[in-house]
Short mmCIF file of C-alpha atoms and ligand atoms in Angstrom, two decimals:
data_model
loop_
_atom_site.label_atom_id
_atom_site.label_comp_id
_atom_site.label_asym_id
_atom_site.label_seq_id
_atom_site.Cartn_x
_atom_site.Cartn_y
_atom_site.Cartn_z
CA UNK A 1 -29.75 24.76 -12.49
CA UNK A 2 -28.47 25.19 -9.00
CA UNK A 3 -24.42 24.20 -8.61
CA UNK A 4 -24.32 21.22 -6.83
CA UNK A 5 -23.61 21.29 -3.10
CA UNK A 6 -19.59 20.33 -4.07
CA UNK A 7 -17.59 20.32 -6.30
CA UNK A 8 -15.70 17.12 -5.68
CA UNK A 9 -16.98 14.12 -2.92
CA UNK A 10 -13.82 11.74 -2.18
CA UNK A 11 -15.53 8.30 -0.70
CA UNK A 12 -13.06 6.60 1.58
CA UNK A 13 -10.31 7.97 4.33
CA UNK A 14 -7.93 5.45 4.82
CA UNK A 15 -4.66 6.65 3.73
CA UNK A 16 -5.25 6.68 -0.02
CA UNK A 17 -8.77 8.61 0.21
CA UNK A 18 -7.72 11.06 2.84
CA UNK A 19 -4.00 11.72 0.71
CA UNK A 20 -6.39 12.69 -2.34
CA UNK A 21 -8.12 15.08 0.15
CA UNK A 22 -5.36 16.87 1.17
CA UNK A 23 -3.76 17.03 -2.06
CA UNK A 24 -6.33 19.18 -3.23
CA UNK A 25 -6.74 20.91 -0.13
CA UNK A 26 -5.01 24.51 -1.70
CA UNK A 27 -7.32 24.42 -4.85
CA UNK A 28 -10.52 26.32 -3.58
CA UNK A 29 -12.69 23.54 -4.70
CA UNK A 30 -15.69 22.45 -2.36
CA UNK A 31 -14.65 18.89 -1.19
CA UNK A 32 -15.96 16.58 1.28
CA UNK A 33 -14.36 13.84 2.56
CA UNK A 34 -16.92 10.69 3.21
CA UNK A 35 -16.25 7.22 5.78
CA UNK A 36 -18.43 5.54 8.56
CA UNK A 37 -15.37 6.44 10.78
CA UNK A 38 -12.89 8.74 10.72
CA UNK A 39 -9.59 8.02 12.36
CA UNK A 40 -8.49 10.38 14.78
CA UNK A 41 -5.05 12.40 14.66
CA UNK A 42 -1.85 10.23 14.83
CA UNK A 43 -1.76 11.36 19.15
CA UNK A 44 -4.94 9.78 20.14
CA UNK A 45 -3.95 6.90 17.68
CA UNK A 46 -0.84 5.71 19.61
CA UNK A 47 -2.72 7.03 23.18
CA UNK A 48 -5.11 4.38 22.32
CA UNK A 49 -2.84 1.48 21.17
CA UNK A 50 -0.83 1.94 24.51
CA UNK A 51 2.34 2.70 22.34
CA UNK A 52 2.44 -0.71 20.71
CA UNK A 53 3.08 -0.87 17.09
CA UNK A 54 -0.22 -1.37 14.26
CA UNK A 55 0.25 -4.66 13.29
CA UNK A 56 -0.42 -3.04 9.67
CA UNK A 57 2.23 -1.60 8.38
CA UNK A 58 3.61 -0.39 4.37
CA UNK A 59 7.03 -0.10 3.16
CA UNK A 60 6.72 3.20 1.56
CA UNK A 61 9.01 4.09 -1.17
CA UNK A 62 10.54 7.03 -2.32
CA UNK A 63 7.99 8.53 -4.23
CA UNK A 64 5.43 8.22 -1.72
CA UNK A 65 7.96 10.16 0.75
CA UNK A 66 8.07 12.96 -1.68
CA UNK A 67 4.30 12.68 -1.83
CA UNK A 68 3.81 12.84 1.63
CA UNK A 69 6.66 15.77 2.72
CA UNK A 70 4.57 17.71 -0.39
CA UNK A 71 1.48 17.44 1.73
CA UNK A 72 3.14 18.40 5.43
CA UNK A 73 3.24 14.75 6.79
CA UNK A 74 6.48 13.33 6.66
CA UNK A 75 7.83 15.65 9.90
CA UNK A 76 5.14 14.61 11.69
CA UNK A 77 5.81 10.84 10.61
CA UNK A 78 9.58 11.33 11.39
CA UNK A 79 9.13 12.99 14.62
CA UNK A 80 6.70 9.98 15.88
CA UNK A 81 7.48 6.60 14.36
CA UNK A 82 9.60 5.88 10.76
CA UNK A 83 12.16 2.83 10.40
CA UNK A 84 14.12 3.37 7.23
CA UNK A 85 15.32 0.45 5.81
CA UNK A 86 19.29 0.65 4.29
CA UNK A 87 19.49 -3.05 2.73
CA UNK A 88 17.02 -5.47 1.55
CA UNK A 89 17.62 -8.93 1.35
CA UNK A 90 15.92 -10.85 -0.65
CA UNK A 91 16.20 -14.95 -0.67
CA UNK A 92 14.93 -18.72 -2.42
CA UNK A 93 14.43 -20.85 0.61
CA UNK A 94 14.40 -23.66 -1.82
CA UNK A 95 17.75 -23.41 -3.58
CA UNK A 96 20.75 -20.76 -3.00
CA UNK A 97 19.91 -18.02 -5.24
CA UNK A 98 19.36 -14.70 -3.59
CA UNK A 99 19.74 -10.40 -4.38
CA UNK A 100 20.59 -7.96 -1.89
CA UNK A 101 20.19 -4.29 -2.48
CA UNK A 102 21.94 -1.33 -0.85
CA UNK A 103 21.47 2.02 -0.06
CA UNK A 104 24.96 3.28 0.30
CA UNK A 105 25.51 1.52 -3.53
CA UNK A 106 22.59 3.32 -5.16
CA UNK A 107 23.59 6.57 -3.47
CA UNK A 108 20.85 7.00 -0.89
CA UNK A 109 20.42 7.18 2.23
CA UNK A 110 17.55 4.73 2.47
CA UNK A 111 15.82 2.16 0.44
CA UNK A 112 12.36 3.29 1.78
CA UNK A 113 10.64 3.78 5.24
CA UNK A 114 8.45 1.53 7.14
CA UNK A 115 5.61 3.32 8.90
CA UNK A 116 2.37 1.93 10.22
CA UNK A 117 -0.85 2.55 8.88
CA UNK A 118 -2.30 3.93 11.42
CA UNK A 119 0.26 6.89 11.85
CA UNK A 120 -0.45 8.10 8.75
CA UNK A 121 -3.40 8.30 8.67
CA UNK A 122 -3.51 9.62 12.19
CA UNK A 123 -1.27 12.52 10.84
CA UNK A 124 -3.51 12.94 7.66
CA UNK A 125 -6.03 13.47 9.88
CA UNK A 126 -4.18 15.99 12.45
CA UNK A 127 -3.70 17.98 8.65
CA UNK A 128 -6.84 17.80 7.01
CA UNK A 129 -8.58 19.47 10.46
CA UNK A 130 -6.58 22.24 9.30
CA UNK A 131 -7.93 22.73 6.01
CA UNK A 132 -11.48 23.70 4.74
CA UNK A 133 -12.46 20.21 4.03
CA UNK A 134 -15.99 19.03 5.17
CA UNK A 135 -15.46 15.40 6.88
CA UNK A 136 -18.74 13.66 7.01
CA UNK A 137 -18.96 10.61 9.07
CA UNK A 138 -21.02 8.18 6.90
CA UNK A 139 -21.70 5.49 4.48
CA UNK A 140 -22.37 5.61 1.33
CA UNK A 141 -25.03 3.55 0.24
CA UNK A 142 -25.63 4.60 -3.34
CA UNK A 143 -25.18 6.86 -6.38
CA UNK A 144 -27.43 9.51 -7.69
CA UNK A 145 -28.18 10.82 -10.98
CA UNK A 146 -29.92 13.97 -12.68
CA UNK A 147 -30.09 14.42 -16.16
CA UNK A 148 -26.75 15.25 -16.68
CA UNK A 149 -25.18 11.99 -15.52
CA UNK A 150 -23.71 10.55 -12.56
CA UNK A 151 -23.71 13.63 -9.96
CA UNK A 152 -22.93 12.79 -6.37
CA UNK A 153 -23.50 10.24 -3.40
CA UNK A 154 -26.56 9.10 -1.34
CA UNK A 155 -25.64 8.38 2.36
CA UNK A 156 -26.80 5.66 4.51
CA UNK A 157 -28.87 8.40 6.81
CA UNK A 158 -30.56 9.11 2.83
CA UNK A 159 -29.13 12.09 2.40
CA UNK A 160 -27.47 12.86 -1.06
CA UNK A 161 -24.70 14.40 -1.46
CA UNK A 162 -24.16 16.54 -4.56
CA UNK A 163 -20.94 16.83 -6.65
CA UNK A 164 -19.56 16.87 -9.93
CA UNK A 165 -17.00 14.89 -9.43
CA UNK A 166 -16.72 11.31 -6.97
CA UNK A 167 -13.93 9.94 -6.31
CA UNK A 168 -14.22 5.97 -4.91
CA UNK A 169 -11.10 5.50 -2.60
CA UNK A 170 -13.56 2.93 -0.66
CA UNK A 171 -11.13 -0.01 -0.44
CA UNK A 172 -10.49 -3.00 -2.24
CA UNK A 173 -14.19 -4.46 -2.34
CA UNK A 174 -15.57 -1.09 -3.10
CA UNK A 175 -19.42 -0.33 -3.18
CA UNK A 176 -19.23 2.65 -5.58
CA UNK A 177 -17.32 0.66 -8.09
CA UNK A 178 -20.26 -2.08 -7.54
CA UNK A 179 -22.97 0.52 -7.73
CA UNK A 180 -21.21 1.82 -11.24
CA UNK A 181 -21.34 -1.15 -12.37
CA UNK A 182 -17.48 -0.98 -12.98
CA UNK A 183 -16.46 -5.20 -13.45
CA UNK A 184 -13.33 -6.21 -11.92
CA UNK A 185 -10.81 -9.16 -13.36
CA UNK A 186 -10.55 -10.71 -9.51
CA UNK A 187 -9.07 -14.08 -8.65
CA UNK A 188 -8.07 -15.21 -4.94
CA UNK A 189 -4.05 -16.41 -4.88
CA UNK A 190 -5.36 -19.00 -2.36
CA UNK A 191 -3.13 -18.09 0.06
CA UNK A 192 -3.54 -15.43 3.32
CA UNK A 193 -1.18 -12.99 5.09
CA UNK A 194 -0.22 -13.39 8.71
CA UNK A 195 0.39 -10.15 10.09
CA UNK A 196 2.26 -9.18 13.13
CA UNK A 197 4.62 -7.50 15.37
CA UNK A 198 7.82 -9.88 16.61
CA UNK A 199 10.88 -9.24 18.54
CA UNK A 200 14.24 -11.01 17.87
CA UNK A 201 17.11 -11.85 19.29
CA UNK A 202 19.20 -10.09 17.01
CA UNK A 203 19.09 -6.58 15.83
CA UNK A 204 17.02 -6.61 12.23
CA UNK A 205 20.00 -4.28 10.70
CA UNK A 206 17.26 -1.78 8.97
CA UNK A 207 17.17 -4.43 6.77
CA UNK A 208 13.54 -6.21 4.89
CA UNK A 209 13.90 -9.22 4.64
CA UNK A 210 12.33 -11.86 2.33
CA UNK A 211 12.47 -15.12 2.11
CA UNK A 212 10.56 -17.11 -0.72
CA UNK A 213 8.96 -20.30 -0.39
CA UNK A 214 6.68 -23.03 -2.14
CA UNK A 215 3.91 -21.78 -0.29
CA UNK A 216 4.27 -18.48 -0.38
CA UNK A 217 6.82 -15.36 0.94
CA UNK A 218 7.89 -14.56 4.81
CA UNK A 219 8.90 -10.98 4.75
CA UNK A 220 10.69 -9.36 7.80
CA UNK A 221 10.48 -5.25 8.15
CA UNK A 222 12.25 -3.88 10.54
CA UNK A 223 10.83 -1.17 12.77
CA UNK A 224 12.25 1.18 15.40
CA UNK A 225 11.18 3.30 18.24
CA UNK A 226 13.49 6.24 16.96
CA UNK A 227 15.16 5.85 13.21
CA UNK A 228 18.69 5.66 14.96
CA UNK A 229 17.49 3.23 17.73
CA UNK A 230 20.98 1.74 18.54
CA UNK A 231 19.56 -2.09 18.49
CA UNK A 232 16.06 -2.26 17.10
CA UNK A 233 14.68 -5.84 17.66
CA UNK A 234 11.47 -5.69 16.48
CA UNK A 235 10.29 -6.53 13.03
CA UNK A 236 6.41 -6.55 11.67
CA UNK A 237 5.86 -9.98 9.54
CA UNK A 238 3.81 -10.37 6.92
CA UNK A 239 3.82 -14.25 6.03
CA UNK A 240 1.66 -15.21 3.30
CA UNK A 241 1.22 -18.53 3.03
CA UNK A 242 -1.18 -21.50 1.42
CA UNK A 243 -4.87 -21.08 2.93
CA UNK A 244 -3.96 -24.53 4.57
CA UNK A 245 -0.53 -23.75 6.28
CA UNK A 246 -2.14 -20.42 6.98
CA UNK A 247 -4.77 -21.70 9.53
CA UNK A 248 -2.51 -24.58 10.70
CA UNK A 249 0.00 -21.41 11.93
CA UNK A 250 -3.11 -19.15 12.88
CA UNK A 251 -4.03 -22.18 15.49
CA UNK A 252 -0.63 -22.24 17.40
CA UNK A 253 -0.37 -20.64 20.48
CA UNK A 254 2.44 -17.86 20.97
CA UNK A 255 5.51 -19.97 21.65
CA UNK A 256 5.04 -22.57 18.86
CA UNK A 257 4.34 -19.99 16.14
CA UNK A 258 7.53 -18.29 17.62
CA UNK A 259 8.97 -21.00 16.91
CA UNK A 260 7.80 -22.04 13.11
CA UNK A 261 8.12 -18.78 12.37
CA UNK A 262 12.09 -18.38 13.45
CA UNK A 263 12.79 -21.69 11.76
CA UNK A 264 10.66 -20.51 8.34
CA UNK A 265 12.93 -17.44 8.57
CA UNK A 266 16.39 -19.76 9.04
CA UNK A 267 16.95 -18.24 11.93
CA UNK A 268 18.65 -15.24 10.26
CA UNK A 269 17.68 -13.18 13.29
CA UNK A 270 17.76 -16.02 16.17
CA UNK A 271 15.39 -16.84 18.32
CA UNK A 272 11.88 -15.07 18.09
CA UNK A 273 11.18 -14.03 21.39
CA UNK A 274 8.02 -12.23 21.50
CA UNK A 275 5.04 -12.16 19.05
CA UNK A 276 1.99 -9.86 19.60
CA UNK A 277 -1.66 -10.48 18.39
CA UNK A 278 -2.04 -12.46 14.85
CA UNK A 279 -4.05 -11.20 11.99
CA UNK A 280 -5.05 -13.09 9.44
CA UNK A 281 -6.05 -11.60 5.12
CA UNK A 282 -7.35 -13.51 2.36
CA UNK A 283 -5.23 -12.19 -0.24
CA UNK A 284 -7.59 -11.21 -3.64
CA UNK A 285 -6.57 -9.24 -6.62
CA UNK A 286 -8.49 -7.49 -8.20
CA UNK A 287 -8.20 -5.30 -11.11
CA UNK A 288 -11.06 -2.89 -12.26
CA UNK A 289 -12.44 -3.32 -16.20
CA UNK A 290 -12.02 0.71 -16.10
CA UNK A 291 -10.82 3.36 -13.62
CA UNK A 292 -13.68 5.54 -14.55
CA UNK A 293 -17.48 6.50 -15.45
CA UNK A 294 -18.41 10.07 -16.44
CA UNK A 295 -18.68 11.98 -12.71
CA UNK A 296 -16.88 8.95 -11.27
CA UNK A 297 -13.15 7.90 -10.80
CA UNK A 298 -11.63 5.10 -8.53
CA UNK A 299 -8.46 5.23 -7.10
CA UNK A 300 -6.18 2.97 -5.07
CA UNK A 301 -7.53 -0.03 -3.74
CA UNK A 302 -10.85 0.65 -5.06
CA UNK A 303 -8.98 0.28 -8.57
CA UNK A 304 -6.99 -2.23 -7.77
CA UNK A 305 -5.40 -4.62 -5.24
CA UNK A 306 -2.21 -6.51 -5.83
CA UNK A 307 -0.05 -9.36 -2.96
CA UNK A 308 1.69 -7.74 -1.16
CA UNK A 309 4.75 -9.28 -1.59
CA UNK A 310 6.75 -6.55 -2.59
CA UNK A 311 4.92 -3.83 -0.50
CA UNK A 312 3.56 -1.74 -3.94
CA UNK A 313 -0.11 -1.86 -2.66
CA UNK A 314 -0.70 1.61 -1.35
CA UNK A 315 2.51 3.54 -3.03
CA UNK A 316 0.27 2.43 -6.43
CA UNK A 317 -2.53 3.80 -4.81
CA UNK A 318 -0.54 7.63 -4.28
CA UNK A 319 0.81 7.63 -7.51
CA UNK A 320 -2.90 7.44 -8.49
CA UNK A 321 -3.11 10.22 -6.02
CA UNK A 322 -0.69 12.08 -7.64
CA UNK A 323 -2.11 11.94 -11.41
CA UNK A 324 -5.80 12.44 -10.85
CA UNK A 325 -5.02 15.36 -8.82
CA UNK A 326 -2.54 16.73 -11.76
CA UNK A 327 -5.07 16.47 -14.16
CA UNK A 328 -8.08 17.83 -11.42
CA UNK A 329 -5.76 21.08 -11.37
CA UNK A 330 -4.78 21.29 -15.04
CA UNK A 331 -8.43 21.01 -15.93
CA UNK A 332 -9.64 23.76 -13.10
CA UNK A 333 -6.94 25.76 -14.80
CA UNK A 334 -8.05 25.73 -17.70
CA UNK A 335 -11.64 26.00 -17.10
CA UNK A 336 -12.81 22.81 -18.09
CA UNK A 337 -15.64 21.31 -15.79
CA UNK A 338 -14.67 18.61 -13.41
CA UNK A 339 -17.48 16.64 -14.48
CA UNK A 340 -15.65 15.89 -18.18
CA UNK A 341 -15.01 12.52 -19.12
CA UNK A 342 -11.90 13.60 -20.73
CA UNK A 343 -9.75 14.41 -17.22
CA UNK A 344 -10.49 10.88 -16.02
CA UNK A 345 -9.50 9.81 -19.57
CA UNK A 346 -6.22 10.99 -18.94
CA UNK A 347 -6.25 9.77 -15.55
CA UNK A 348 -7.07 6.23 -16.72
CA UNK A 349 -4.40 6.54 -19.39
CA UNK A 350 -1.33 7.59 -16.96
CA UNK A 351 -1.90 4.77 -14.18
CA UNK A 352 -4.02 1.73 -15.50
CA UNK A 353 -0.36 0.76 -18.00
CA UNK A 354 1.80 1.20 -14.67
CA UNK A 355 -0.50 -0.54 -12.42
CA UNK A 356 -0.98 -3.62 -14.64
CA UNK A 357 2.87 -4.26 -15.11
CA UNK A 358 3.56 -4.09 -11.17
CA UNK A 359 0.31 -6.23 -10.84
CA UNK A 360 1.45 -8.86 -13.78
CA UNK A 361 5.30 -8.94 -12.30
CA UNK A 362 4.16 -9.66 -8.68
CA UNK A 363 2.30 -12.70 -10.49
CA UNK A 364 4.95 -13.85 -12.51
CA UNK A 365 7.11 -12.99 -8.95
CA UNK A 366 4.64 -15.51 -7.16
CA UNK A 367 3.89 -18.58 -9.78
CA UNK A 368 7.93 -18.88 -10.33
CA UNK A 369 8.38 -19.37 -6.39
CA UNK A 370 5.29 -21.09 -5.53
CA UNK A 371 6.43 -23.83 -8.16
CA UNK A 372 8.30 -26.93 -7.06
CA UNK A 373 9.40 -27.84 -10.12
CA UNK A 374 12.88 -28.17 -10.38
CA UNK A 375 13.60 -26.65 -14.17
CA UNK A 376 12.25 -23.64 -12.91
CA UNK A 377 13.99 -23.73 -9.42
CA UNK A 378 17.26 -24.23 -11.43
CA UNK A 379 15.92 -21.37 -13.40
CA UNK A 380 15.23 -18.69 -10.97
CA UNK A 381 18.29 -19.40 -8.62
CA UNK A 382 20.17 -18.78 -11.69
CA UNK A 383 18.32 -15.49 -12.81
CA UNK A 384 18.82 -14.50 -9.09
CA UNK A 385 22.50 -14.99 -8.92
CA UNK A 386 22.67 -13.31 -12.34
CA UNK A 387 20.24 -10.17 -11.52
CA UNK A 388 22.81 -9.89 -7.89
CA UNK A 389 25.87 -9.37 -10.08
CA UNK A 390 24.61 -7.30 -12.38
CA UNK A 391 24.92 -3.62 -11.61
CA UNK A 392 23.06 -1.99 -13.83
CA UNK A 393 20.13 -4.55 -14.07
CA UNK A 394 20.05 -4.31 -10.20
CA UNK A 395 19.74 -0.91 -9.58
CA UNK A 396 16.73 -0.89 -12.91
CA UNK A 397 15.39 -3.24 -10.27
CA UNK A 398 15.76 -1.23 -6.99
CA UNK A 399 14.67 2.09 -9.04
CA UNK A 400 11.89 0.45 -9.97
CA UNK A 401 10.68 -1.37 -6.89
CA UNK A 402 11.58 2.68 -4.80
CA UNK A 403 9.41 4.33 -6.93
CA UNK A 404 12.07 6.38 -8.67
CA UNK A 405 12.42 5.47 -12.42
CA UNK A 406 8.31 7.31 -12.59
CA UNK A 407 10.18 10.62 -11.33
C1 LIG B 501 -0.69 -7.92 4.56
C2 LIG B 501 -0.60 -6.68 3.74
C3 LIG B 501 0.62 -5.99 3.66
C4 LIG B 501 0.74 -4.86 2.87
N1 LIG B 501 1.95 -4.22 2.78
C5 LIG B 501 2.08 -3.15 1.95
C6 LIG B 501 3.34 -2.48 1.79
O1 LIG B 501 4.36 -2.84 2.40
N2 LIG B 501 3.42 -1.41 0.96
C7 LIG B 501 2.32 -0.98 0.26
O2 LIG B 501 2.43 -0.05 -0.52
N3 LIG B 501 1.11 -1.57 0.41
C8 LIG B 501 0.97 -2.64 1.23
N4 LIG B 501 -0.25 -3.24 1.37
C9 LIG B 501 -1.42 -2.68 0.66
C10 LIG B 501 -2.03 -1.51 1.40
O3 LIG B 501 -2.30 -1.84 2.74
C11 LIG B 501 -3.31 -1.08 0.68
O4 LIG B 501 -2.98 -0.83 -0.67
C12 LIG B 501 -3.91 0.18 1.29
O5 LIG B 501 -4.23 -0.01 2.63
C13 LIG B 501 -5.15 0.62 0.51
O6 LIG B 501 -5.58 1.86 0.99
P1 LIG B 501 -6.94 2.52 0.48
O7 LIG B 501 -7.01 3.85 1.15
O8 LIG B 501 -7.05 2.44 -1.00
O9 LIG B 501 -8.09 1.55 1.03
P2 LIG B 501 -8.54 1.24 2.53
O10 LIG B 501 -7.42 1.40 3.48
O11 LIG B 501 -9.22 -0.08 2.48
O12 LIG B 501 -9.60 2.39 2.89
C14 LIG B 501 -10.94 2.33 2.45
C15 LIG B 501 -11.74 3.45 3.10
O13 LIG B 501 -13.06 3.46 2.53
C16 LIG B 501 -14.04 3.51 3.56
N5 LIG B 501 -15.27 2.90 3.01
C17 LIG B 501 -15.48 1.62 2.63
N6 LIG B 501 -16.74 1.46 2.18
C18 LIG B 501 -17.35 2.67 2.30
C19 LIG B 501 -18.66 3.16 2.00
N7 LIG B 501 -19.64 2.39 1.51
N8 LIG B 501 -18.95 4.45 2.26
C20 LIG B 501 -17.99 5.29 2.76
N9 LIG B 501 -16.72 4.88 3.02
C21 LIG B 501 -16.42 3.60 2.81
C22 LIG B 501 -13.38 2.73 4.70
O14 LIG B 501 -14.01 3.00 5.92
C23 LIG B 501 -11.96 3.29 4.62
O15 LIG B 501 -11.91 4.56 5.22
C24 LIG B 501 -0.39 -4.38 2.15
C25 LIG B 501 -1.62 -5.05 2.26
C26 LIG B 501 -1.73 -6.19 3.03
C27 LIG B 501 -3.05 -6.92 3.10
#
């Protein structure tokens, strides 16, 4: 039987798909790299935005850092557009409870780095061009099979793509995982995330900011021109709120949301003085059944998509990244054939433990401050309060939420 036309097909390039790419760019496998669109280098990408910051943006921890300085990106990301963050700050808006962290007190110099999606995937991009990667502008519209199994993609054009190995990094309402058949546990949290870029009066202190409240979390992240920008005032919001409150605040024009939105915040920063284009996500999580089918694997979003409320989305989705393509390498080492259930065994094994315990905390995170009742108001202000002036449970906390206690 003639070897199929490569050896591994990765489905998706946003910035998990395209991370997985170029993490096993150095392993002499034949990989293509599949989307409708690719993005272009991280140049064009702020050429074409006029400068102005991408409303999307992740707070990317430590781990993800290392992740991204292994693959060549973080100078690039540095050089352009990173705000670390030094303190976070972290609020009830409905009783006095609150938790601040600090760099300086767990011995780093930052808590994690803010950087906008579209940077880095610009600069994945600008990287990838430089390695033998095929990058096939396309959709995928289906799986194909031969005897053996599951063994490639068929593209929207009809063309099929043959590999041993496909990996779904196609987002969080992926096709491949619907055309395996994989089920998902899914349920919406009701609520959606406003997304946007403000300026303040004051100077956001790399500090994130968070403020909980009955219907749902206001989170300020601070971003900056240059990472010692003497007085950075602007911040990117992500304000998830009720479906309800969320359209009422998606109908205001500029000056009134300006204003809701400096008085949801308590004013911590002043006045909000200038607020750029609104976005608007349904917020859905979704967990898949299983992370993989013989031939197939999903990774990131595909496998899973949490709220966002403590920014763990896409740093899940690396250190997926980071164990599929451990055990890709271990098993190409070893000569075993990338199209054996037992590497995405192993796979499945590593992240689906990790990724349900961030997923069930951000849960339990959300039901204790979306409730009014005032037992368990009482109770959280008091297990914030207690949690702030306890060292060593705080910094568990902060190691966690960074990324470091997997390292
Ligand atoms: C408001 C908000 C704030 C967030 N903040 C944070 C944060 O602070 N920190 C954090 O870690 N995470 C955060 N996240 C989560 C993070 O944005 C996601 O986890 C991340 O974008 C997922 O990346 P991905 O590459 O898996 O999927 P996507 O970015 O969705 O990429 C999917 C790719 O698949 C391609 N594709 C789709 N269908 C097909 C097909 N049929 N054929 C071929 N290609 C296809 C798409 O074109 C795209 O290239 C946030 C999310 C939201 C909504």
């Amino acid at each position: 039987m003639a070897p199929p036309d490569y050896d591994i097909v990765i489905v998706g390039a946003g910035m998990v798909g395209a991370s997985m790419a170029l993490r096993l760019a150095d392993t002499n496998l034949r990989i293509a790299l599949v989307a409708p669109s690719m993005a272009e280098g991280a140049t064009a990408a702020l050429k074409e935005s006029g400068e102005a910051f991408d409303p999307r943006v992740v707070a990317l921890t430590a781990a993800s850092r290392r992740l991204f300085s292994q693959l060549g990106i973080w100078p690039g990301l540095e050089q352009r557009r990173v705000c670390p963050y030094r303190n976070m700050h972290v609020w009830d808006g409905e009783g006095a409870g609150k938790i601040d962290f600090r760099a300086d007190e767990l011995g780093c110099d930052a808590l994690g780095h803010i950087v906008e999606n579209r940077l880095i995937v610009g600069e994945l991009m600008d990287k990838l061009a430089q390695t033998p990667i095929e990058r096939i502008t396309a959709q995928v519209k289906g799986l194909i099979y031969s005897e053996s199994g599951l063994g490639g993609v068929a593209l929207s054009d009809g063309r099929p793509l043959h590999a041993r190995l496909t990996i779904a990094a196609d987002g969080a309402t992926s096709a491949l995982r619907d055309f395996a058949g994989i089920g998902v546990r899914e349920w919406s949290y009701g609520q959606s995330a406003i997304v946007t870029t403000v300026s303040t009066e004051q100077s956001h202190g790399h500090t994130a900011w968070q403020r909980f409240m009955a219907t749902g979390p206001l989170a300020f992240l601070p971003l900056c021109e240059r990472p010692e920008e003497p007085n950075p005032c602007n911040s990117s919001i992500v304000w998830s709120a009720d479906e309800s409150l969320a359209a009422q605040l998606m109908a205001l024009d500029d000056a009134a949301f300006a204003r809701r939105l400096a008085s949801g915040f308590e004013h911590r920063l002043g006045a909000v003085t200038q607020v750029a284009k609104r976005y608007c996500l349904p917020l859905v999580q979704r967990h898949a059944k299983t992370y993989f089918k013989p031939g197939l694997s999903l990774i990131g979003d595909a496998a899973h998509s949490i709220h966002p409320l403590a920014g763990q989305g896409v740093n899940l989705g690396l250190l997926d990244v980071q164990a599929l393509a451990q055990e890709i390498v271990r098993a190409k080492n070893r000569g075993i054939s990338l199209d054996d259930a037992s590497i995405l065994r192993r796979y499945e094994r590593e992240r689906m433990g990790h990724n349900l315990t961030m997923m069930a905390a951000m849960e339990s995170f959300k039901r204790l401050f979306g409730s009014r009742d005032l037992r368990l108001l009482w109770l959280r202000n008091c297990a914030l309060r207690s949690a702030d002036s306890l060292s060593v449970l705080k910094n568990t906390l902060a190691r966690e939420a960074m990324g470091l206690s997997l390292s």
